[in-house]
Structures are given as C-alpha cells and as structure tokens.
Short mmCIF file of C-alpha atoms in Angstrom, two decimals:
data_model
loop_
_atom_site.label_atom_id
_atom_site.label_comp_id
_atom_site.label_asym_id
_atom_site.label_seq_id
_atom_site.Cartn_x
_atom_site.Cartn_y
_atom_site.Cartn_z
CA MET A 1 85.79 109.53 134.66
CA SER A 2 84.80 112.32 132.26
CA VAL A 3 83.45 111.47 128.81
CA ILE A 4 86.52 112.94 127.08
CA ARG A 5 88.94 110.98 129.27
CA PHE A 6 86.93 107.83 128.60
CA LEU A 7 87.11 108.43 124.85
CA VAL A 8 90.89 109.02 124.77
CA PHE A 9 91.75 106.07 127.02
CA PRO A 10 92.18 103.67 124.04
CA LEU A 11 94.71 106.13 122.58
CA SER A 12 96.74 105.79 125.78
CA ILE A 13 96.87 102.03 125.25
CA ILE A 14 98.23 102.57 121.73
CA PHE A 15 100.70 105.15 123.03
CA LYS A 16 101.88 102.69 125.69
CA PHE A 17 102.44 99.99 123.09
CA VAL A 18 104.51 102.29 120.87
CA THR A 19 106.68 103.75 123.66
CA ASP A 20 107.19 100.35 125.31
CA ILE A 21 108.38 98.84 122.02
CA ARG A 22 110.78 101.74 121.46
CA ASN A 23 112.24 101.44 124.96
CA LYS A 24 112.55 97.67 124.60
CA LEU A 25 114.54 98.12 121.39
CA TYR A 26 116.98 100.35 123.27
CA ASP A 27 117.10 98.00 126.28
CA CYS A 28 118.01 95.11 123.97
CA ASN A 29 120.60 97.25 122.10
CA PHE A 30 118.71 96.83 118.84
CA LEU A 31 118.61 100.61 118.83
CA LYS A 32 121.93 102.06 119.97
CA SER A 33 122.63 104.97 122.29
CA GLU A 34 125.67 106.84 121.01
CA LYS A 35 128.41 107.60 123.54
CA ILE A 36 129.92 111.08 123.61
CA ASN A 37 133.56 111.77 124.53
CA VAL A 38 132.69 113.89 127.59
CA PRO A 39 130.40 113.13 130.55
CA VAL A 40 126.72 113.73 129.81
CA ILE A 41 124.08 114.35 132.50
CA SER A 42 120.36 114.52 131.72
CA VAL A 43 117.72 116.31 133.78
CA GLY A 44 114.29 115.07 132.70
CA ASN A 45 110.99 113.60 133.78
CA LEU A 46 108.32 111.08 132.86
CA SER A 47 105.60 113.67 132.46
CA THR A 48 104.98 116.38 129.89
CA GLY A 49 106.31 119.20 132.07
CA GLY A 50 105.91 121.29 135.17
CA THR A 51 108.31 119.35 137.39
CA GLY A 52 110.92 122.11 137.64
CA LYS A 53 113.62 120.93 135.24
CA THR A 54 114.97 124.38 134.41
CA PRO A 55 115.38 125.46 138.07
CA MET A 56 117.16 122.15 138.72
CA VAL A 57 119.50 122.71 135.76
CA ASP A 58 120.11 126.20 137.15
CA PHE A 59 120.91 124.70 140.58
CA ILE A 60 123.42 122.26 139.12
CA ILE A 61 125.15 124.93 137.05
CA TYR A 62 125.38 127.31 140.00
CA ASN A 63 127.02 124.67 142.19
CA LEU A 64 129.39 123.17 139.61
CA LYS A 65 130.38 125.93 137.16
CA ARG A 66 133.40 127.00 139.20
CA ASP A 67 134.95 123.53 138.89
CA TYR A 68 133.78 122.33 135.45
CA ASN A 69 133.49 123.72 131.96
CA ILE A 70 129.77 123.13 131.55
CA SER A 71 127.83 123.38 128.32
CA VAL A 72 124.04 123.14 128.36
CA LEU A 73 122.13 121.50 125.52
CA SER A 74 118.37 121.92 125.17
CA ARG A 75 115.86 121.06 122.51
CA GLY A 76 114.55 124.61 122.76
CA TYR A 77 110.91 123.57 122.80
CA ASN A 78 108.52 125.76 120.76
CA ARG A 79 111.33 127.95 119.43
CA LYS A 80 110.94 129.56 116.03
CA SER A 81 114.47 128.65 114.92
CA LYS A 82 115.67 125.25 113.72
CA GLY A 83 118.85 123.20 113.93
CA PHE A 84 121.91 123.78 116.09
CA ILE A 85 122.28 127.26 117.58
CA GLU A 86 124.19 128.87 120.44
CA ILE A 87 122.07 131.07 122.68
CA LYS A 88 123.15 134.68 123.11
CA ASN A 89 122.00 137.04 125.83
CA SER A 90 120.78 139.42 123.13
CA ASP A 91 118.57 136.79 121.46
CA ASN A 92 114.80 136.84 121.29
CA PRO A 93 113.55 134.12 123.70
CA SER A 94 110.72 133.21 121.33
CA LEU A 95 113.25 132.60 118.57
CA VAL A 96 115.71 130.46 120.53
CA GLY A 97 113.43 128.93 123.20
CA ASP A 98 112.41 130.47 126.52
CA GLU A 99 114.09 127.90 128.79
CA PRO A 100 117.59 127.91 127.20
CA PHE A 101 117.36 131.70 127.04
CA LEU A 102 116.55 131.81 130.77
CA ILE A 103 119.47 129.53 131.60
CA LYS A 104 121.80 131.73 129.53
CA SER A 105 120.50 134.87 131.23
CA ASN A 106 121.22 133.35 134.64
CA HIS A 107 124.72 132.20 133.69
CA LEU A 108 126.24 134.47 131.07
CA GLU A 109 129.62 132.72 131.23
CA VAL A 110 128.15 129.25 130.50
CA PRO A 111 127.65 128.23 126.84
CA VAL A 112 124.03 127.25 126.15
CA PHE A 113 122.88 125.57 122.94
CA ALA A 114 119.68 124.28 121.35
CA CYS A 115 119.38 121.38 118.94
CA GLU A 116 116.61 118.87 118.23
CA ASP A 117 119.17 116.09 117.73
CA ARG A 118 121.13 115.81 120.98
CA VAL A 119 123.87 113.64 119.45
CA GLU A 120 124.50 116.11 116.66
CA GLY A 121 124.38 119.00 119.11
CA ALA A 122 126.75 117.36 121.59
CA LYS A 123 129.31 116.57 118.89
CA LYS A 124 129.28 120.17 117.68
CA ILE A 125 129.65 121.45 121.22
CA ILE A 126 132.70 119.26 121.81
CA SER A 127 134.33 120.26 118.52
CA GLU A 128 133.87 123.99 119.14
CA ASN A 129 134.16 124.40 122.93
CA ASN A 130 136.42 123.49 125.82
CA THR A 131 133.74 121.42 127.53
CA ASN A 132 134.13 118.67 130.12
CA LEU A 133 130.43 118.30 131.03
CA ILE A 134 127.32 118.46 128.85
CA LEU A 135 124.11 119.06 130.76
CA LEU A 136 120.97 118.01 128.89
CA ASP A 137 117.73 119.82 129.67
CA ASP A 138 114.67 117.55 129.26
CA ALA A 139 116.22 114.51 127.59
CA PHE A 140 115.06 111.45 129.53
CA GLN A 141 113.15 110.16 126.49
CA HIS A 142 115.95 111.11 124.06
CA ARG A 143 117.74 107.77 124.29
CA LYS A 144 119.72 108.27 121.10
CA ILE A 145 122.48 109.83 123.22
CA SER A 146 124.16 107.89 126.02
CA ARG A 147 124.55 109.61 129.38
CA ASN A 148 126.56 109.07 132.51
CA LEU A 149 123.74 110.08 134.84
CA ASP A 150 119.96 110.33 134.43
CA ILE A 151 118.24 112.67 136.89
CA VAL A 152 114.43 112.35 136.83
CA LEU A 153 112.09 114.80 138.54
CA THR A 154 108.55 114.23 139.70
CA ASP A 155 106.25 116.94 141.06
CA TYR A 156 104.96 116.35 144.59
CA ASN A 157 101.56 117.63 143.44
CA ASN A 158 101.42 115.18 140.53
CA LEU A 159 103.64 112.21 141.39
CA PHE A 160 104.36 109.94 138.45
CA TYR A 161 102.98 106.83 140.15
CA LYS A 162 99.56 108.52 140.39
CA ASP A 163 99.59 109.61 136.75
CA TYR A 164 98.68 107.92 133.45
CA LEU A 165 99.96 107.86 129.91
CA LEU A 166 99.10 110.48 127.32
CA PRO A 167 96.51 111.52 126.31
CA TYR A 168 94.55 110.14 129.28
CA GLY A 169 97.18 111.51 131.67
CA ASN A 170 100.47 113.39 131.41
CA LEU A 171 103.08 110.62 131.23
CA ARG A 172 105.30 110.39 128.15
CA GLU A 173 106.16 106.75 128.89
CA SER A 174 105.14 104.02 131.31
CA ARG A 175 105.72 104.46 135.04
CA ASN A 176 108.10 101.49 135.25
CA ASN A 177 110.64 103.37 133.15
CA ILE A 178 111.56 105.27 136.30
CA ASN A 179 113.90 102.29 136.72
CA ARG A 180 116.21 103.86 134.10
CA ALA A 181 116.85 106.83 136.40
CA ASP A 182 119.99 107.06 138.51
CA VAL A 183 118.62 109.89 140.65
CA ILE A 184 114.95 110.62 141.46
CA ILE A 185 113.98 113.99 142.90
CA VAL A 186 110.53 114.81 144.25
CA THR A 187 110.18 118.54 143.57
CA LYS A 188 107.89 121.31 144.84
CA CYS A 189 107.34 119.71 148.24
CA PRO A 190 105.12 121.83 150.53
CA LEU A 191 106.49 123.89 153.40
CA ASP A 192 104.99 121.49 155.96
CA PHE A 193 106.60 118.44 154.32
CA ASN A 194 107.94 116.04 156.97
CA LYS A 195 109.74 112.72 157.36
CA ALA A 196 106.47 110.78 157.43
CA ASP A 197 105.59 112.23 154.01
CA ALA A 198 109.04 111.32 152.70
CA ILE A 199 108.78 107.73 153.93
CA LYS A 200 105.32 107.31 152.39
CA ILE A 201 106.51 108.54 149.00
CA LYS A 202 109.70 106.50 149.17
CA ASN A 203 107.68 103.35 149.84
CA GLN A 204 105.50 104.11 146.81
CA ILE A 205 108.45 104.79 144.50
CA ASN A 206 110.43 101.88 145.96
CA PRO A 207 113.77 102.98 144.46
CA LYS A 208 116.34 100.37 143.56
CA LYS A 209 119.50 100.07 145.65
CA THR A 210 121.40 101.75 142.84
CA GLN A 211 119.02 104.75 142.78
CA SER A 212 119.20 107.86 144.96
CA LEU A 213 116.04 109.64 146.10
CA PHE A 214 115.91 113.29 147.17
CA PHE A 215 113.25 115.86 148.03
CA SER A 216 113.28 119.55 147.16
CA GLN A 217 111.18 122.69 147.49
CA ILE A 218 110.72 125.93 145.58
CA LYS A 219 112.12 128.95 147.36
CA TYR A 220 110.68 132.25 146.15
CA SER A 221 112.81 135.36 146.11
CA GLU A 222 112.16 137.99 148.77
CA LYS A 223 112.47 140.70 146.15
CA LEU A 224 110.61 141.38 142.92
CA PHE A 225 112.51 142.60 139.87
CA GLY A 226 111.59 144.39 136.67
CA PHE A 227 110.73 148.03 136.04
CA LYS A 228 112.01 148.58 139.59
CA GLU A 229 113.03 146.49 142.58
CA LEU A 230 110.44 145.88 145.28
CA SER A 231 110.33 143.72 148.37
CA PHE A 232 107.78 140.92 148.19
CA LYS A 233 106.35 142.15 151.50
CA SER A 234 105.32 145.40 149.82
CA ILE A 235 102.69 143.67 147.68
CA ARG A 236 100.96 141.88 150.54
CA ASN A 237 97.33 142.89 151.03
CA SER A 238 97.34 144.48 147.58
CA LYS A 239 95.70 143.67 144.24
CA LEU A 240 97.75 142.81 141.15
CA THR A 241 97.57 140.99 137.82
CA LEU A 242 99.33 137.64 137.51
CA VAL A 243 100.43 136.47 134.06
CA THR A 244 101.89 132.99 133.57
CA GLY A 245 102.83 130.82 130.63
CA ILE A 246 104.16 127.79 132.50
CA ALA A 247 103.09 124.17 132.84
CA ASN A 248 101.88 124.45 136.43
CA SER A 249 101.14 127.82 138.00
CA GLN A 250 99.39 126.33 141.05
CA PRO A 251 102.36 126.55 143.48
CA LEU A 252 102.84 130.24 142.65
CA LYS A 253 99.14 130.98 143.07
CA GLU A 254 99.08 129.21 146.42
CA TYR A 255 102.16 131.13 147.55
CA LEU A 256 100.53 134.46 146.68
CA LYS A 257 97.27 133.51 148.41
CA LYS A 258 99.09 132.43 151.58
CA ASN A 259 100.72 135.84 151.64
CA ASN A 260 97.41 137.68 151.22
CA VAL A 261 98.10 138.86 147.70
CA ASN A 262 94.92 139.30 145.65
CA PHE A 263 95.22 138.86 141.92
CA ASP A 264 93.49 138.38 138.60
CA HIS A 265 95.17 135.60 136.65
CA PHE A 266 95.91 135.37 132.93
CA ASP A 267 96.86 131.72 132.56
CA TYR A 268 98.54 130.81 129.24
CA PRO A 269 99.97 127.45 128.07
CA ASP A 270 103.57 126.49 128.80
CA HIS A 271 106.17 128.10 126.47
CA TYR A 272 103.55 130.55 125.25
CA ASN A 273 104.73 133.22 122.80
CA TYR A 274 102.82 136.38 123.66
CA SER A 275 101.37 138.64 120.97
CA ARG A 276 100.52 142.34 121.03
CA LYS A 277 96.86 141.30 121.15
CA ASP A 278 97.51 139.30 124.33
CA VAL A 279 99.32 142.21 125.92
CA ASN A 280 96.56 144.66 125.02
CA LYS A 281 94.01 142.35 126.61
CA ILE A 282 96.09 142.14 129.80
CA LEU A 283 96.63 145.90 129.96
CA ALA A 284 92.92 146.58 129.41
CA THR A 285 92.08 144.90 132.73
CA THR A 286 95.05 145.82 134.94
CA LYS A 287 93.91 149.38 135.86
CA ASN A 288 97.57 150.32 136.43
CA ASN A 289 98.05 147.47 138.89
CA ILE A 290 101.39 145.73 139.13
CA ILE A 291 101.70 142.94 136.58
CA LEU A 292 103.52 140.02 138.14
CA THR A 293 104.96 137.14 136.13
CA THR A 294 107.65 134.46 136.20
CA LYS A 295 111.22 135.18 135.14
CA LYS A 296 110.77 132.99 132.06
CA ASP A 297 107.70 134.95 130.99
CA TYR A 298 109.24 138.29 131.92
CA TYR A 299 111.81 138.16 129.13
CA LYS A 300 109.09 137.62 126.54
CA LEU A 301 106.65 140.18 127.96
CA SER A 302 109.28 142.87 128.54
CA GLN A 303 109.77 143.19 124.78
CA PHE A 304 106.38 144.95 124.69
CA LYS A 305 107.65 147.74 126.99
CA ILE A 306 104.97 147.12 129.62
CA ASP A 307 104.85 149.51 132.57
CA ASN A 308 104.60 148.03 136.08
CA LEU A 309 105.93 144.62 134.96
CA LEU A 310 107.70 142.61 137.68
CA TYR A 311 108.84 139.03 138.07
CA ILE A 312 109.38 136.78 141.06
CA ASP A 313 112.41 134.52 140.87
CA ILE A 314 112.67 130.98 142.23
CA LYS A 315 115.44 128.66 143.34
CA VAL A 316 115.66 125.00 144.26
CA GLU A 317 116.24 124.12 147.90
CA PHE A 318 116.98 120.54 148.94
CA LEU A 319 115.23 119.43 152.12
CA ASP A 320 118.16 117.14 152.89
CA GLY A 321 121.07 115.60 151.05
CA LYS A 322 122.23 118.55 148.95
CA GLN A 323 125.89 117.62 149.26
CA GLU A 324 125.11 113.95 148.63
CA PHE A 325 123.31 114.93 145.44
CA LEU A 326 126.24 117.05 144.24
CA SER A 327 128.67 114.25 145.15
CA THR A 328 126.61 111.81 143.08
CA ILE A 329 127.09 114.10 140.08
CA LYS A 330 130.81 114.60 140.72
CA GLU A 331 131.40 110.83 140.93
CA VAL A 332 130.54 110.42 137.23
CA LEU A 333 132.82 113.32 136.28
CA ILE A 334 136.02 111.81 137.67
#
C-alpha cells in the first residue's frame, strides 16, 4: 500500500458512510424517486468511468431507434454550459459535453439533451418531444429519477468487486449496490475470453435470479477516419502519435501494440478540453507523423485544423446473448 493510498483510506470510510446513508434513505422511501410518464432506462456503473457507457448507449440506440422514439439525456460532464440544452450537430463539444455530442454525431435523427437534474430534463423532453423512451447516460447514482431498467457496466480490467471506494479506489458507492442493477454487463473482455473466464466472474458477481449478466468486447474499426480514410492495416509497422483524453486508454494501447504499431502517447484526463498550447506541444513532437485519437477526442482536436489527424472508431460486440439483452430492454417498453 502506497503512503498516499494509506493516507486517503480514512476518507473512503467517510465516503462510504455518506453514500450508504443516502442509498438507505432511498431504499426506505424517505427520499423519493420521481416516476416519469415514459419508460426510462439508465446505463451507468459503480466506478468513476472507463467502463464503456457511451459505446453501450450507442449500441442500444442503433438497435432500437427504428422501433422507438428515443431521446437521450446526459449530464454532459465537464461541459461549459449549464442547465437544460438540446445538443446540435453544429455545437462545440467542449460547450455541450463531449459524450452527448458524440452520441448526437452518431445518430443525427435522435434528440440528445444535457441537464444536471435528470427529472427536470426528462420532464422537458416529454413536454417538447414525441418520445416513448428516455435513455439516461451515466445515471446509476442519480436516484432522484425512477427508471424501468438499470444497466450497470463493469470493466473486465477493473471489475467492481476488486475495486474500492473513492478516494482509495474508483468506486462511487459500495460494491453491494450492484444489487440495484437489473442488467450487469462485463465490458472490454479480451479476445481470448472463454467460458471458464465467464463462469469465474459470474461466481464472483453472484447475480440475483432477477438479474441478467452479459459479456461484451470492444471491436475496433478496420478503417481510420479524419483528414482522409485509411485502412488500419496501412499503419502497421509504422510510427505515429497517439492522443487520448479518456478514462482508460489501456485497451487501445494494447490493441495498437498487438498490431505492431509504434507510438508516442499524449495521455490526458477523461473529458479533457484541449487548448492551443496542448496542440502546439503535440505538433512539436509529431514530426509529421499521423496523429491518432479516439472519435470523442477527434471532434475537439479537429477544431484546431490539425493536419494528419485520424480517429479509430469502436463498437460494442456481445460475446453471447445479444438478442436476449435487447429483449430484456423491450420487455420494459411494452
């Protein structure tokens, strides 16, 4: 145990006390969750981030938008704006929030909104839109709003049952609160993931009979997009600059290394808003190499008119049970 972790451990005990009391007040109906007049589905997690919530929201939208009038509601973490806003494709991602902007960019026909107060936001959405499903991005701890289904993600590389409460670890509430989830998805499973791995994790999670457990992987696009379109194969055995502002860049780095891509890495915090100074620093070391980034970061970096800027896209792929997962969602929408 490092000295810093030892020093902050008492703060985790205080944090546990506060979050446990708050959850108990909701469990006992002393604090009320307000019900909305349309079905509400939350995609969240127990940890501070990096589990793949936005790709999962994207997956759900892609598979359901033909049959339902979906509206997406996000907090818009680290955005420069305040209050209730609708995201436009022409917006600045730093102003409205990078994740809701990314969702909007992927699904132009789907209304996407940001609001700190999910109840207020949901009511405004209903009053102004023909919506029959509200999809909440990152709202597992936002118990002020009632939902029909709680989907909770946990990263294979940092499973919640191995983690600890803030600030000692990365959990936003105690592990046992996984019991509130209706669906648990282990994300970012490795390519060599097998049934034995699944059984081991299932035994550790020990889901209730009423809970569904699924496993998913990240699938990287075979093409790179940006200043031009390139095949991913074309960058193998080459040197490039990787720029990321996400919670966990490790899976992407491992993917590049496995494909013999050499890179220098500029690693920024999640939801980072890049400045001209940052960009100048990056450009000073690239030597005209390709600059590779995530799609979320691309929209923020592209505003600086950077040459040789490309992004690699990702999608969620279920190892098994994709249709069962979608059916679980559809059951609460009847």
